[in-house]
mmCIF file of C-alpha atoms and ligand atoms in Angstrom:
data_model
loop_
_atom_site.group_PDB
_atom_site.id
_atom_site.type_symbol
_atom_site.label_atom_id
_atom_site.label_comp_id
_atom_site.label_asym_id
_atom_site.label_seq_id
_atom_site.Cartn_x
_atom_site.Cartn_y
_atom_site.Cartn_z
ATOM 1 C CA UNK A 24 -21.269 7.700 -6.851
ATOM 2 C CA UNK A 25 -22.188 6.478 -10.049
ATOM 3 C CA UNK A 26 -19.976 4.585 -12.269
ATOM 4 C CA UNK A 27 -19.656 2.523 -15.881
ATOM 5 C CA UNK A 28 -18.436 -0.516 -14.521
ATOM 6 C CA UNK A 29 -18.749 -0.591 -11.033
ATOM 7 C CA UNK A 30 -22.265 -0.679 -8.719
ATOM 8 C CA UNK A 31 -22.256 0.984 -5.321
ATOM 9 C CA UNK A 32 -24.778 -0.051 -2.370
ATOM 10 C CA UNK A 33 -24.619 1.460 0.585
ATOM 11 C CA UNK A 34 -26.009 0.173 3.947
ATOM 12 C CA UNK A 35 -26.301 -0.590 7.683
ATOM 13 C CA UNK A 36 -22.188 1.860 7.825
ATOM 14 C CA UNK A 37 -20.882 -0.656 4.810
ATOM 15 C CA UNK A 38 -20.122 0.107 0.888
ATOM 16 C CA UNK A 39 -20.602 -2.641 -1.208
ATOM 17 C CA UNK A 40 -18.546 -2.415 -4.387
ATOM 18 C CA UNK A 41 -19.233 -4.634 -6.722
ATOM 19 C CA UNK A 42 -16.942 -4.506 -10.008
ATOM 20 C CA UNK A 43 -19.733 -4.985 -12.917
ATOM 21 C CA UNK A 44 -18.286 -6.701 -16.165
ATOM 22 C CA UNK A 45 -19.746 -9.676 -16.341
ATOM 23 C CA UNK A 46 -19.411 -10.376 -19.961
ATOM 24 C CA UNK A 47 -15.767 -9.996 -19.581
ATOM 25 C CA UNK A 48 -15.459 -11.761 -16.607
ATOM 26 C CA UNK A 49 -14.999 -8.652 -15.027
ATOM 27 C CA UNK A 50 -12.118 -8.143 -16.403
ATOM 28 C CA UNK A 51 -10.053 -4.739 -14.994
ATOM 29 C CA UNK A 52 -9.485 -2.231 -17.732
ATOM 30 C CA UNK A 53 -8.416 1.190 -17.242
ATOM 31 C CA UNK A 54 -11.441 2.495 -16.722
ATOM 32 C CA UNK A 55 -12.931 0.403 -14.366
ATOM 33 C CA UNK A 56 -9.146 0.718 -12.269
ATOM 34 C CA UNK A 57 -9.840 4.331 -12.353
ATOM 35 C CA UNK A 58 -13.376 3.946 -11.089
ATOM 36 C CA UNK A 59 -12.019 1.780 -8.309
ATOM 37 C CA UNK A 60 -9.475 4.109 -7.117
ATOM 38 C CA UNK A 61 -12.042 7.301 -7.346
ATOM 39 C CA UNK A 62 -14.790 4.836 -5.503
ATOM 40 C CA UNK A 63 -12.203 3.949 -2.815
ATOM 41 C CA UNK A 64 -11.608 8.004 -2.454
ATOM 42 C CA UNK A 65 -14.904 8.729 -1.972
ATOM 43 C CA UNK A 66 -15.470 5.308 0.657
ATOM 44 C CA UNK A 67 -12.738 6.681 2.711
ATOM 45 C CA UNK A 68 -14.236 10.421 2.673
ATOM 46 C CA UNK A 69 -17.745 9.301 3.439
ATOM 47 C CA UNK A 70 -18.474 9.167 7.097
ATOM 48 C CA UNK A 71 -21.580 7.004 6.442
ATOM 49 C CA UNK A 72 -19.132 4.381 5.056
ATOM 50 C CA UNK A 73 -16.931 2.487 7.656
ATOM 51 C CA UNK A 74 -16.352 -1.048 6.116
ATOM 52 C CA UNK A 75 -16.065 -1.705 2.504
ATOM 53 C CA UNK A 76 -16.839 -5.035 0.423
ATOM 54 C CA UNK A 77 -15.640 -5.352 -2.962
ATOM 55 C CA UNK A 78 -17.074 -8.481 -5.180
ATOM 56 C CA UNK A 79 -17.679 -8.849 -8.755
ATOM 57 C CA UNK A 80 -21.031 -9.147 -10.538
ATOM 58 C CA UNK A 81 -22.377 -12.791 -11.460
ATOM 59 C CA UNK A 82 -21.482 -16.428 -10.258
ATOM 60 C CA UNK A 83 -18.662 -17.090 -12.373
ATOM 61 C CA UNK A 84 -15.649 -14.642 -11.996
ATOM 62 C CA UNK A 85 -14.717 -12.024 -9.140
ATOM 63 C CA UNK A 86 -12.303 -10.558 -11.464
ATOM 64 C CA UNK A 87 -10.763 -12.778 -14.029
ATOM 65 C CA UNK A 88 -7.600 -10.359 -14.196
ATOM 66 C CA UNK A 89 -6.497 -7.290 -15.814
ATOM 67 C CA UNK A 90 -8.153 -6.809 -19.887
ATOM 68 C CA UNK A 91 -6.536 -9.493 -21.665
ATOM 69 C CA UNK A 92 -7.752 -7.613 -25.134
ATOM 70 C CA UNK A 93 -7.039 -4.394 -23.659
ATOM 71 C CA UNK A 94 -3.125 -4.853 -22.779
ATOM 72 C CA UNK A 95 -2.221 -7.220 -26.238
ATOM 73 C CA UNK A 96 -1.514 -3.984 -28.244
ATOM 74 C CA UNK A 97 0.465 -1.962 -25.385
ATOM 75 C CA UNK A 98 3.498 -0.788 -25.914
ATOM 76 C CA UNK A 99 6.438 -1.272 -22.863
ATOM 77 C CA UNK A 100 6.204 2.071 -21.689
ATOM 78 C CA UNK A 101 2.198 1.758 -21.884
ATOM 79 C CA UNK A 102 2.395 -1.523 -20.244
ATOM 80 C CA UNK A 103 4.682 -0.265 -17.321
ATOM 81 C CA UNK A 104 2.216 3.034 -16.824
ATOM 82 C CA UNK A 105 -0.814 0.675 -16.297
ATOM 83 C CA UNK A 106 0.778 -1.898 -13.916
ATOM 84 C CA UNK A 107 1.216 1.455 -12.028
ATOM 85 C CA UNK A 108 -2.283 2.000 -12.126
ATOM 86 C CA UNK A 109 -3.462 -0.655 -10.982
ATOM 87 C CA UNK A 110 -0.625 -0.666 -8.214
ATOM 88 C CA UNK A 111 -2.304 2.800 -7.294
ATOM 89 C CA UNK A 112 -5.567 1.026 -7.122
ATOM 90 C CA UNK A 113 -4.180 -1.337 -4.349
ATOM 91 C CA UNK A 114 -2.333 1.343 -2.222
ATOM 92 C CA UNK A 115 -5.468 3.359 -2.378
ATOM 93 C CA UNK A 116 -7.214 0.037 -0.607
ATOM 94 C CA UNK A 117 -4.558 -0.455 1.643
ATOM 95 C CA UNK A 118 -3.880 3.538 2.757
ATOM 96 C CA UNK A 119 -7.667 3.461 3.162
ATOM 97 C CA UNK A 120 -8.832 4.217 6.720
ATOM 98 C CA UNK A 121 -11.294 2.133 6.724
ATOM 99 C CA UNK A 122 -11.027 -2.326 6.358
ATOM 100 C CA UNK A 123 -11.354 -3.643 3.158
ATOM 101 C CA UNK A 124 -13.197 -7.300 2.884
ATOM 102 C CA UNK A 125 -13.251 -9.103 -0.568
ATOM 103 C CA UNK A 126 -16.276 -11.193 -0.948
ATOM 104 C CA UNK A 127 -14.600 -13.582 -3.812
ATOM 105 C CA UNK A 128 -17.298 -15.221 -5.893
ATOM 106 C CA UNK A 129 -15.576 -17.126 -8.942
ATOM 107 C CA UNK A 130 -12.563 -16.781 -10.827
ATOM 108 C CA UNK A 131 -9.731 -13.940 -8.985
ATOM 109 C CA UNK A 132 -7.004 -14.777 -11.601
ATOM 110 C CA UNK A 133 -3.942 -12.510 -12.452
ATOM 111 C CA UNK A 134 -4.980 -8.936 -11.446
ATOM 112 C CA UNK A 135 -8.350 -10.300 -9.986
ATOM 113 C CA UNK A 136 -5.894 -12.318 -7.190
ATOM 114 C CA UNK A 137 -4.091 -9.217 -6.800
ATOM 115 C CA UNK A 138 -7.051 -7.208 -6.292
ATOM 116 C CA UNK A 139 -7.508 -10.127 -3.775
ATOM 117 C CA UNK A 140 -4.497 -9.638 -2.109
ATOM 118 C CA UNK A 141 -5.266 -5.741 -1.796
ATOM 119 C CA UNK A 142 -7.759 -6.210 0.729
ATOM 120 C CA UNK A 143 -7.826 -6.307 3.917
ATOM 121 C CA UNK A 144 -9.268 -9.704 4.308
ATOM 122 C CA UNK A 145 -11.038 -12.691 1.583
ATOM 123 C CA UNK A 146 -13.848 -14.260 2.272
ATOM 124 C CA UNK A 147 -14.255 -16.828 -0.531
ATOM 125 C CA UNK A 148 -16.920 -19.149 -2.069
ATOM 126 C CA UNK A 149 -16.733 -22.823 -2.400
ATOM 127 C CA UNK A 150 -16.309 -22.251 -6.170
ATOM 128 C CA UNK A 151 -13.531 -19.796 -6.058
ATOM 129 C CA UNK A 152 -10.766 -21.025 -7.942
ATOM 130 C CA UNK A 153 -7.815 -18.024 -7.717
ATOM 131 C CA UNK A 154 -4.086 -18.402 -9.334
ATOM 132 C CA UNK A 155 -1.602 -15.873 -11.105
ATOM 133 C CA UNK A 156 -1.218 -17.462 -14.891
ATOM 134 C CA UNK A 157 0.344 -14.715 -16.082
ATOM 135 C CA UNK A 158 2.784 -16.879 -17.074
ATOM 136 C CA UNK A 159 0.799 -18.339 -19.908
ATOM 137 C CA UNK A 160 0.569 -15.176 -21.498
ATOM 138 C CA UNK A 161 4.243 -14.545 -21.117
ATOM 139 C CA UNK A 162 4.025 -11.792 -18.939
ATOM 140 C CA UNK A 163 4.362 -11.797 -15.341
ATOM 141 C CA UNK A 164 2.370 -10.438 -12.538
ATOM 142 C CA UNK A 165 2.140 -6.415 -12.697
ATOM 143 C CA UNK A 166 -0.622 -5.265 -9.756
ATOM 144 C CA UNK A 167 1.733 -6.253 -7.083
ATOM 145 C CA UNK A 168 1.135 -9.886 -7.184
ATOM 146 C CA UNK A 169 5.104 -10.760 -7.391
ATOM 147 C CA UNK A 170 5.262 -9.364 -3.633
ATOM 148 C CA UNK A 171 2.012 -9.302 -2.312
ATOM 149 C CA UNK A 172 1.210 -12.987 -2.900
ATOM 150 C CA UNK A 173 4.939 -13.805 -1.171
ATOM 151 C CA UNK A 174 4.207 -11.609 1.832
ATOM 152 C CA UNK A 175 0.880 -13.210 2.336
ATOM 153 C CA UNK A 176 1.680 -16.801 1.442
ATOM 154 C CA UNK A 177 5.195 -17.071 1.720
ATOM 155 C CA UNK A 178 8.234 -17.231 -0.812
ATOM 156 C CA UNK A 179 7.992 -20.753 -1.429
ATOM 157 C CA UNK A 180 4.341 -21.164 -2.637
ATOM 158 C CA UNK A 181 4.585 -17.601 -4.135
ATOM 159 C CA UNK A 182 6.937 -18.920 -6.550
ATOM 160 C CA UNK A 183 4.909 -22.123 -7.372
ATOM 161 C CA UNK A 184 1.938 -20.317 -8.324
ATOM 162 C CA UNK A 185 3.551 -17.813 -10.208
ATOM 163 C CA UNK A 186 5.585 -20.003 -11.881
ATOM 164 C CA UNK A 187 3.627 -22.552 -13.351
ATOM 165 C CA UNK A 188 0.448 -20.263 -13.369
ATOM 166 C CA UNK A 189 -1.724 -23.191 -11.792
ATOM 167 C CA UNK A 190 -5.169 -22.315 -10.008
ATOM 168 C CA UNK A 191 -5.806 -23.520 -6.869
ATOM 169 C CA UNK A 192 -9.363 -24.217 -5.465
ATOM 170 C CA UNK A 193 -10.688 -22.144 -2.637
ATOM 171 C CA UNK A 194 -10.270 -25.144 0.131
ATOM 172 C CA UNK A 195 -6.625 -25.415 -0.618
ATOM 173 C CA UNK A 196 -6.315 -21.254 -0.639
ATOM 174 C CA UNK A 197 -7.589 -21.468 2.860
ATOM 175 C CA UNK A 198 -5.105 -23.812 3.513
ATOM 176 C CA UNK A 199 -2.183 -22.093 2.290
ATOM 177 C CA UNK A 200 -3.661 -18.505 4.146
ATOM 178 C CA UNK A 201 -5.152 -16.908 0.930
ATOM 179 C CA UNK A 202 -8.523 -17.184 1.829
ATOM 180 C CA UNK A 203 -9.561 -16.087 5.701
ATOM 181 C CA UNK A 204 -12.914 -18.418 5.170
ATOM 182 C CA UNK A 205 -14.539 -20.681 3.106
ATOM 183 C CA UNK A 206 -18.234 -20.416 2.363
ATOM 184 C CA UNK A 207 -21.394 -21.534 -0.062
ATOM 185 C CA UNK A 208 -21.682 -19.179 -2.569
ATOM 186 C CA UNK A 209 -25.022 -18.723 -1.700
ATOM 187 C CA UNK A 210 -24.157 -17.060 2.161
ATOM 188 C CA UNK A 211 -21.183 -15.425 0.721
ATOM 189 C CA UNK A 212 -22.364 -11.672 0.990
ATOM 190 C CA UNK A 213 -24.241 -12.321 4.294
ATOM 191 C CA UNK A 214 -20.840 -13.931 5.376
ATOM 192 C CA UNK A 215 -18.964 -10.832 4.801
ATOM 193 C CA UNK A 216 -22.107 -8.206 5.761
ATOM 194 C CA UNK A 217 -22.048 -9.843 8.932
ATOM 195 C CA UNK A 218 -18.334 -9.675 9.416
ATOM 196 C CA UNK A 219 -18.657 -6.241 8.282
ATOM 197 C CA UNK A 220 -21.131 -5.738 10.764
ATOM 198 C CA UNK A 221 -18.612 -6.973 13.911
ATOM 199 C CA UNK A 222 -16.323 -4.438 12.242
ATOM 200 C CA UNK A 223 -18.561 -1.754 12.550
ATOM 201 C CA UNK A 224 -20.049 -2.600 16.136
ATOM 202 C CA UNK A 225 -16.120 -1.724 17.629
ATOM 203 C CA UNK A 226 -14.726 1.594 18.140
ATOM 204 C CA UNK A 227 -13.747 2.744 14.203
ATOM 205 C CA UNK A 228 -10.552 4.522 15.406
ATOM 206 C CA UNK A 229 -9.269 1.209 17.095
ATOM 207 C CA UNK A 230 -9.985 -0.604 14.050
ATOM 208 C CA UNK A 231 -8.463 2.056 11.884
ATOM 209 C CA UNK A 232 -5.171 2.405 13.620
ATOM 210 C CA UNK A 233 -4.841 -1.578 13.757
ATOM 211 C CA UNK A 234 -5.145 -1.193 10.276
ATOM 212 C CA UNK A 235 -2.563 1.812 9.593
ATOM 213 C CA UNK A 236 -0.085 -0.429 12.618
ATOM 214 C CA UNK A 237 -0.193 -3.616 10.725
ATOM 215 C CA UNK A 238 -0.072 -2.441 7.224
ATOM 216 C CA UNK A 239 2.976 0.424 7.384
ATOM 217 C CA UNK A 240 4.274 -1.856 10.720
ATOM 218 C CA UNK A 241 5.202 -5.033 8.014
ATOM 219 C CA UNK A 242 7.268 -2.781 6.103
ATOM 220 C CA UNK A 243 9.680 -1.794 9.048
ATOM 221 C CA UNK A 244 11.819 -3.727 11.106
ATOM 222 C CA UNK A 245 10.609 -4.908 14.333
ATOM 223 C CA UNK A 246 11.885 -2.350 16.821
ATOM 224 C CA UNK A 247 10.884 0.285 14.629
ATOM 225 C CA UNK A 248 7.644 -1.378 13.765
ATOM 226 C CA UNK A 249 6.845 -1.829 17.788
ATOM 227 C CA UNK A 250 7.653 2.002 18.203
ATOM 228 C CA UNK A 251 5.008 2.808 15.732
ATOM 229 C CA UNK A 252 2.231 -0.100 17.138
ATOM 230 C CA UNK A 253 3.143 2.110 20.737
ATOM 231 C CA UNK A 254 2.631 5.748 19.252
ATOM 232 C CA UNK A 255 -0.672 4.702 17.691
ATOM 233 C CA UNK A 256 -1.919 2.777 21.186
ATOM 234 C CA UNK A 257 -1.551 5.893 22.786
ATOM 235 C CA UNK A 258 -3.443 7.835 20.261
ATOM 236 C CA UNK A 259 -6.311 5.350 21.276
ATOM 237 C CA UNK A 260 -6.437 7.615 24.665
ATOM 238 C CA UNK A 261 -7.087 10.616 22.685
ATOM 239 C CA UNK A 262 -10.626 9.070 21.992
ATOM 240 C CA UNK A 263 -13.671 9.110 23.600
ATOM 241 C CA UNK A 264 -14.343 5.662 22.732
ATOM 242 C CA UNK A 265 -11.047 4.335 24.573
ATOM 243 C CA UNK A 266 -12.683 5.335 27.875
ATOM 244 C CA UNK A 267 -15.794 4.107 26.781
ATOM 245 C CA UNK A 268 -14.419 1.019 26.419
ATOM 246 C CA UNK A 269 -12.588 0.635 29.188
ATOM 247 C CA UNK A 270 -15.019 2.026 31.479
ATOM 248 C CA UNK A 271 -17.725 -0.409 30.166
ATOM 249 C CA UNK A 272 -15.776 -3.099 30.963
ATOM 250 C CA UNK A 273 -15.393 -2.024 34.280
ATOM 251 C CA UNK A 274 -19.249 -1.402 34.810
ATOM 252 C CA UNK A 275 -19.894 -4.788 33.133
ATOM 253 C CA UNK A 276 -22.090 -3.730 30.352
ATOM 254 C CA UNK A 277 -21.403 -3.208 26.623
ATOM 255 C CA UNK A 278 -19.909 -0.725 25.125
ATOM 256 C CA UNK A 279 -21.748 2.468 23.325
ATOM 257 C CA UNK A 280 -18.969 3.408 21.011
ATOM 258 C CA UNK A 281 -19.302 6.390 18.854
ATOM 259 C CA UNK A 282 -16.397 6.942 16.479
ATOM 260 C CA UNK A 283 -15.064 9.578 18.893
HETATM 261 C C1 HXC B 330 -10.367 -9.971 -21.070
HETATM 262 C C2 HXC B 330 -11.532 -11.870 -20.552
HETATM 263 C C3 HXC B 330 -10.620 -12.167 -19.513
HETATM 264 C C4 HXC B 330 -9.557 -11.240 -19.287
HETATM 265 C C5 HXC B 330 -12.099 -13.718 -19.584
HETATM 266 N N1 HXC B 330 -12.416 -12.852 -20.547
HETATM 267 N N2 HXC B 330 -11.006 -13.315 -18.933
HETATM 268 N N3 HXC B 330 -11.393 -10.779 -21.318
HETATM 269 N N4 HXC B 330 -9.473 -10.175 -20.108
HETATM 270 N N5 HXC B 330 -8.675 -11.406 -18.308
HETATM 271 C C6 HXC B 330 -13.536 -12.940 -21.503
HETATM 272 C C7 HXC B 330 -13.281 -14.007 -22.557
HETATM 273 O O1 HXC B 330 -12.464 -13.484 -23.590
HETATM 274 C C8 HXC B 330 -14.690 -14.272 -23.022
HETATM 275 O O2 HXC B 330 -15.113 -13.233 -23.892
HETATM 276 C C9 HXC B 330 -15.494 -14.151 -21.722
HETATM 277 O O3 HXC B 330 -14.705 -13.380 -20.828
HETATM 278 C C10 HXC B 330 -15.773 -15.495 -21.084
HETATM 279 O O4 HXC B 330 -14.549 -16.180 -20.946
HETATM 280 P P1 HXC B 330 -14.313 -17.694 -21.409
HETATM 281 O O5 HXC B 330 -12.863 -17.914 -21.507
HETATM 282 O O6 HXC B 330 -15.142 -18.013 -22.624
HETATM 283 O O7 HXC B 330 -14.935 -18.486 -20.161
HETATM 284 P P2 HXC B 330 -14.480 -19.885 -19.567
HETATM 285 O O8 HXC B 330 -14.209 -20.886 -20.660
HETATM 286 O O9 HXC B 330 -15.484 -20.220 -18.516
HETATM 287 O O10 HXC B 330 -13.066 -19.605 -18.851
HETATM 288 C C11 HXC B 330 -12.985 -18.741 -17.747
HETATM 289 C C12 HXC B 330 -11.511 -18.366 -17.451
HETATM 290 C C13 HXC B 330 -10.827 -17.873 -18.756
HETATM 291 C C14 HXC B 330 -10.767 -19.602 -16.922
HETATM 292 C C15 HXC B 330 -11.520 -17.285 -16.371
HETATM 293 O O11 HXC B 330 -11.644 -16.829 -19.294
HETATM 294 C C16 HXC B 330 -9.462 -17.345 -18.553
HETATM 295 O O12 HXC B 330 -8.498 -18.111 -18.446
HETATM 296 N N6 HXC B 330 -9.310 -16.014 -18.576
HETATM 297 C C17 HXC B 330 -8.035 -15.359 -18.540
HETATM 298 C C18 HXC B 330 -7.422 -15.440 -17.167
HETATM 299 C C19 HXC B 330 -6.073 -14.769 -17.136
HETATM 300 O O13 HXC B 330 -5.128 -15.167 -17.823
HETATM 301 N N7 HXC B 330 -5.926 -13.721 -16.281
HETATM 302 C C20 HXC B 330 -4.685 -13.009 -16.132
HETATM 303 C C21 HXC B 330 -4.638 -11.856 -17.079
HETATM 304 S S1 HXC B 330 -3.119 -10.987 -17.024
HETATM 305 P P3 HXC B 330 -15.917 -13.556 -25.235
HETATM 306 O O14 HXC B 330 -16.070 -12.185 -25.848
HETATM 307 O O15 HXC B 330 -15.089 -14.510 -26.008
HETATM 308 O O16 HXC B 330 -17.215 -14.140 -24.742
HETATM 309 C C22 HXC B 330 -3.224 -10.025 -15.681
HETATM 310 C C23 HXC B 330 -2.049 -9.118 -15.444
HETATM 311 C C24 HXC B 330 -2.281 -8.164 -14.306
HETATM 312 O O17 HXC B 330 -4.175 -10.038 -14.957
HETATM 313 C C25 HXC B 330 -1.225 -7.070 -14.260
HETATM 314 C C26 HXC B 330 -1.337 -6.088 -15.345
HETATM 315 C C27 HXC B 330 -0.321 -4.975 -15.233
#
């Protein structure tokens, strides 16, 4: 996988994306929103691959939101086709088999928070300032931010951020559930490689279907959502590492899952 604006590692079962724009402050154009969803493809193809990290290149921004320079000209019907591009993007992440962790290390404003909000789970720096001021460029949010950042944070403090378009630091995201954990910048890649790491140690398909029970599950209603959680625990039994699992536990010893 080789890419303009985006570098790919991959080690140790884990894909390390990191978006590389740094004299933009990584700013997502079209291209690089393309590259993403054709590198998130390929991740969720690749059976060498089961935990990705996505970060941005440099100390100061993750992704300091979608091309400022790039959308001033658009016209509305432009505008509207690359907010659904960039909604693509974060369906891709969140249809992806495989868990998603966002190593944040600077700015995530506008389509940088919503990138943010795409994955799985944020594990953010101690410099990490993240907010939605699309407002200040009399636009509004347009990669999903109006209804990702209220599902994750709640209606109330949705709102606030997206109406007055103020950042908040990364101690006051973790309080307010934006950011999973808080770290120096300096052990934020190790923080998320070994969380990645934990990931990868269970059995994938358990972690998979938590991920496809939880993600589809919030957009049902409860009964319906419980019916689903039930059909996918019993798929569990279709695997080898279910009675792996199980049967370790049993023989007091750890488990040798295998993805099977
Ligand atoms: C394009 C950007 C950019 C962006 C920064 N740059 N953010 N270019 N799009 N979103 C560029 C600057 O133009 C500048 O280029 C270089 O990166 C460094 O930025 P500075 O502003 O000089 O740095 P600094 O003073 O440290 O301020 C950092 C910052 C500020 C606070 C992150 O850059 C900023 O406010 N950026 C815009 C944040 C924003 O409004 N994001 C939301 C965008 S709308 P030069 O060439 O001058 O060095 C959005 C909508 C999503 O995301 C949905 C779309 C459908």
């Amino acid at each position: 996988m080789t890419y303009k604006n985006l570098l790919i590692d991959i080690e140790n079962g884990m894909a390390i994306v990191t978006i590389n724009r740094p004299k933009a402050m990584n700013a997502l154009n079209e291209i690089t929103l393309t590259e993403l969803q054709d590198a998130f493809v390929n991740c969720a193809e690749d059976d060498a691959i089961q935990v990705i990290i996505i970060t941005g290149s440099g100390e100061k921004a993750f992704v300091a939101g979608a091309d400022i320079a790039a959308m001033q000209p658009l016209t509305a019907l432009e505008a509207r086709q690359f907010a659904k591009l960039g909604h693509q993007v974060m369906r891709t992440i969140e249809g992806c088999p495989k868990p998603v962790i966002a190593a944040v290390n600077g700015f995530a404003l506008g389509g940088g928070c919503e990138l943010a909000l795409g994955c799985d789970i944020r594990i953010v720096a101690e410099n990490v300032k993240f907010g939605q001021p699309e407002v200040n460029l009399g636009v509004i949010p347009g990669f999903g931010g109006t209804q990702r950042l209220a599902r994750l944070i709640g209606k109330g403090r949705a709102m606030e951020l997206i109406f007055t378009g103020a950042m908040v630091d990364a101690s006051e995201a973790y309080r307010i559930g934006l950011a999973n954990k808080v770290v120096p910048f300096d052990q934020l890649l190790d923080t998320a490689k070994a969380m990645a790491a934990t990931i990868i140690s269970k059995g994938s398909y358990a972690v998979q279907f938590a991920k496809e029970a939880i993600h589809n599950g919030l957009e049902l209603d409860l009964d319906r959502a419980n019916q689903y959680e039930a059909e996918l625990f019993g798929l569990c039994f279709a695997t080898k590492d279910q009675k792996e699992g199980m049967l370790a536990f049993l023989e007091k010893r750890q488990a040798k899952f295998k993805g099977e």
